[in-house]
PDB file of C-alpha atoms in Angstrom:
ATOM      1  CA  MET A   1     182.245  53.345  39.274  1.00 70.00           C
ATOM      2  CA  ASN A   2     179.846  52.327  42.027  1.00 87.00           C
ATOM      3  CA  ARG A   3     182.670  52.351  44.564  1.00 91.00           C
ATOM      4  CA  ILE A   4     183.052  56.133  44.153  1.00 93.00           C
ATOM      5  CA  LYS A   5     179.340  56.516  44.886  1.00 93.00           C
ATOM      6  CA  GLU A   6     179.815  54.370  48.010  1.00 93.00           C
ATOM      7  CA  ILE A   7     182.736  56.535  49.167  1.00 95.00           C
ATOM      8  CA  LEU A   8     180.666  59.679  48.648  1.00 96.00           C
ATOM      9  CA  LYS A   9     177.887  58.174  50.774  1.00 95.00           C
ATOM     10  CA  GLU A  10     180.365  57.039  53.479  1.00 94.00           C
ATOM     11  CA  LYS A  11     181.793  60.561  53.662  1.00 96.00           C
ATOM     12  CA  GLY A  12     178.370  62.226  53.541  1.00 97.00           C
ATOM     13  CA  LEU A  13     179.173  63.999  50.273  1.00 97.00           C
ATOM     14  CA  THR A  14     177.071  64.573  47.173  1.00 96.00           C
ATOM     15  CA  GLN A  15     178.092  64.383  43.541  1.00 96.00           C
ATOM     16  CA  GLN A  16     177.693  68.173  43.456  1.00 97.00           C
ATOM     17  CA  GLU A  17     180.151  68.595  46.327  1.00 97.00           C
ATOM     18  CA  LEU A  18     182.664  66.336  44.564  1.00 97.00           C
ATOM     19  CA  ALA A  19     182.174  68.358  41.384  1.00 97.00           C
ATOM     20  CA  ASP A  20     182.819  71.568  43.339  1.00 97.00           C
ATOM     21  CA  MET A  21     186.036  70.084  44.811  1.00 97.00           C
ATOM     22  CA  LEU A  22     187.228  69.202  41.308  1.00 96.00           C
ATOM     23  CA  GLY A  23     186.077  72.442  39.670  1.00 96.00           C
ATOM     24  CA  VAL A  24     183.711  70.694  37.253  1.00 96.00           C
ATOM     25  CA  THR A  25     179.945  70.442  36.815  1.00 96.00           C
ATOM     26  CA  ARG A  26     177.790  67.771  38.450  1.00 96.00           C
ATOM     27  CA  ILE A  27     176.869  66.543  34.969  1.00 96.00           C
ATOM     28  CA  SER A  28     180.579  65.995  34.309  1.00 94.00           C
ATOM     29  CA  ILE A  29     180.786  63.842  37.455  1.00 95.00           C
ATOM     30  CA  VAL A  30     177.694  61.865  36.417  1.00 94.00           C
ATOM     31  CA  LYS A  31     179.229  61.190  32.996  1.00 93.00           C
ATOM     32  CA  THR A  32     182.571  60.267  34.571  1.00 91.00           C
ATOM     33  CA  LEU A  33     180.960  57.773  36.936  1.00 90.00           C
ATOM     34  CA  ALA A  34     178.938  56.244  34.098  1.00 92.00           C
ATOM     35  CA  GLY A  35     181.889  56.033  31.718  1.00 89.00           C
ATOM     36  CA  ASN A  36     185.512  55.007  31.650  1.00 88.00           C
ATOM     37  CA  PRO A  37     187.458  57.771  33.423  1.00 91.00           C
ATOM     38  CA  SER A  38     191.128  58.383  32.689  1.00 90.00           C
ATOM     39  CA  GLN A  39     193.856  57.649  35.215  1.00 92.00           C
ATOM     40  CA  GLU A  40     194.325  61.393  35.713  1.00 94.00           C
ATOM     41  CA  THR A  41     190.633  61.826  36.532  1.00 94.00           C
ATOM     42  CA  LEU A  42     190.733  58.901  38.960  1.00 94.00           C
ATOM     43  CA  GLU A  43     193.798  60.387  40.663  1.00 95.00           C
ATOM     44  CA  ARG A  44     192.016  63.734  41.039  1.00 96.00           C
ATOM     45  CA  ILE A  45     188.923  62.050  42.490  1.00 96.00           C
ATOM     46  CA  ALA A  46     191.005  59.960  44.923  1.00 96.00           C
ATOM     47  CA  THR A  47     192.861  63.073  46.063  1.00 96.00           C
ATOM     48  CA  ALA A  48     189.622  65.037  46.516  1.00 97.00           C
ATOM     49  CA  LEU A  49     188.106  62.183  48.536  1.00 97.00           C
ATOM     50  CA  ASN A  50     191.349  61.672  50.497  1.00 96.00           C
ATOM     51  CA  VAL A  51     191.540  57.945  49.710  1.00 94.00           C
ATOM     52  CA  PRO A  52     194.176  55.829  47.965  1.00 92.00           C
ATOM     53  CA  ILE A  53     193.322  55.277  44.317  1.00 92.00           C
ATOM     54  CA  TRP A  54     192.811  51.536  44.831  1.00 90.00           C
ATOM     55  CA  GLN A  55     189.841  52.303  47.095  1.00 91.00           C
ATOM     56  CA  LEU A  56     187.998  53.649  44.061  1.00 91.00           C
ATOM     57  CA  PHE A  57     187.802  50.015  42.922  1.00 89.00           C
ATOM     58  CA  ALA A  58     187.533  47.997  46.138  1.00 84.00           C
ATOM     59  CA  SER A  59     186.594  48.713  49.722  1.00 81.00           C
ATOM     60  CA  PRO A  60     189.131  47.927  52.453  1.00 77.00           C
ATOM     61  CA  GLU A  61     186.856  45.070  53.562  1.00 75.00           C
ATOM     62  CA  GLU A  62     187.151  43.460  50.116  1.00 75.00           C
ATOM     63  CA  VAL A  63     190.949  43.428  50.211  1.00 71.00           C
ATOM     64  CA  ARG A  64     192.537  40.637  52.205  1.00 64.00           C
ATOM     65  CA  PRO A  65     196.330  40.445  52.131  1.00 58.00           C
ATOM     66  CA  LYS A  66     197.724  36.949  51.593  1.00 54.00           C
ATOM     67  CA  SER A  67     201.474  36.817  51.953  1.00 59.00           C
ATOM     68  CA  ASP A  68     202.970  39.059  49.267  1.00 63.00           C
ATOM     69  CA  ALA A  69     199.838  39.060  47.081  1.00 66.00           C
ATOM     70  CA  LEU A  70     196.750  41.232  47.239  1.00 77.00           C
ATOM     71  CA  THR A  71     193.421  39.430  47.073  1.00 80.00           C
ATOM     72  CA  LEU A  72     190.182  41.034  45.938  1.00 82.00           C
ATOM     73  CA  THR A  73     186.776  39.418  45.843  1.00 84.00           C
ATOM     74  CA  CYS A  74     185.089  39.691  42.451  1.00 84.00           C
ATOM     75  CA  PRO A  75     181.817  41.589  42.968  1.00 80.00           C
ATOM     76  CA  HIS A  76     180.198  39.645  40.124  1.00 84.00           C
ATOM     77  CA  CYS A  77     181.070  35.998  40.813  1.00 88.00           C
ATOM     78  CA  GLY A  78     182.447  36.128  44.378  1.00 84.00           C
ATOM     79  CA  LYS A  79     185.717  34.388  43.468  1.00 88.00           C
ATOM     80  CA  ASP A  80     189.062  35.580  44.817  1.00 86.00           C
ATOM     81  CA  ILE A  81     191.309  37.550  42.466  1.00 85.00           C
ATOM     82  CA  ASN A  82     194.999  37.415  43.417  1.00 81.00           C
ATOM     83  CA  ILE A  83     197.186  40.341  42.406  1.00 80.00           C
ATOM     84  CA  LYS A  84     200.938  40.167  42.808  1.00 76.00           C
ATOM     85  CA  VAL A  85     203.329  42.955  41.885  1.00 70.00           C
ATOM     86  CA  GLU A  86     206.937  41.962  41.447  1.00 67.00           C
TER      87      GLU A  86
END
């Protein structure tokens, strides 16, 4: 969950401040960021950081709309990933 760490840095927040906003310990945040957080946890983090949930996975610069599809750039291989919701 490196994107959450990036958002914290962009907003000038620490993991402790995020933990305080969520009413949990900093260790809980560390474990969440290192693990596989639930959708509910991701929603709470997005709300606390005042960002849409998709920004926890990709920065606005990585998302390039193409017609009715959403395109992300894979951070590992650099290839485009097209997402279309019907």
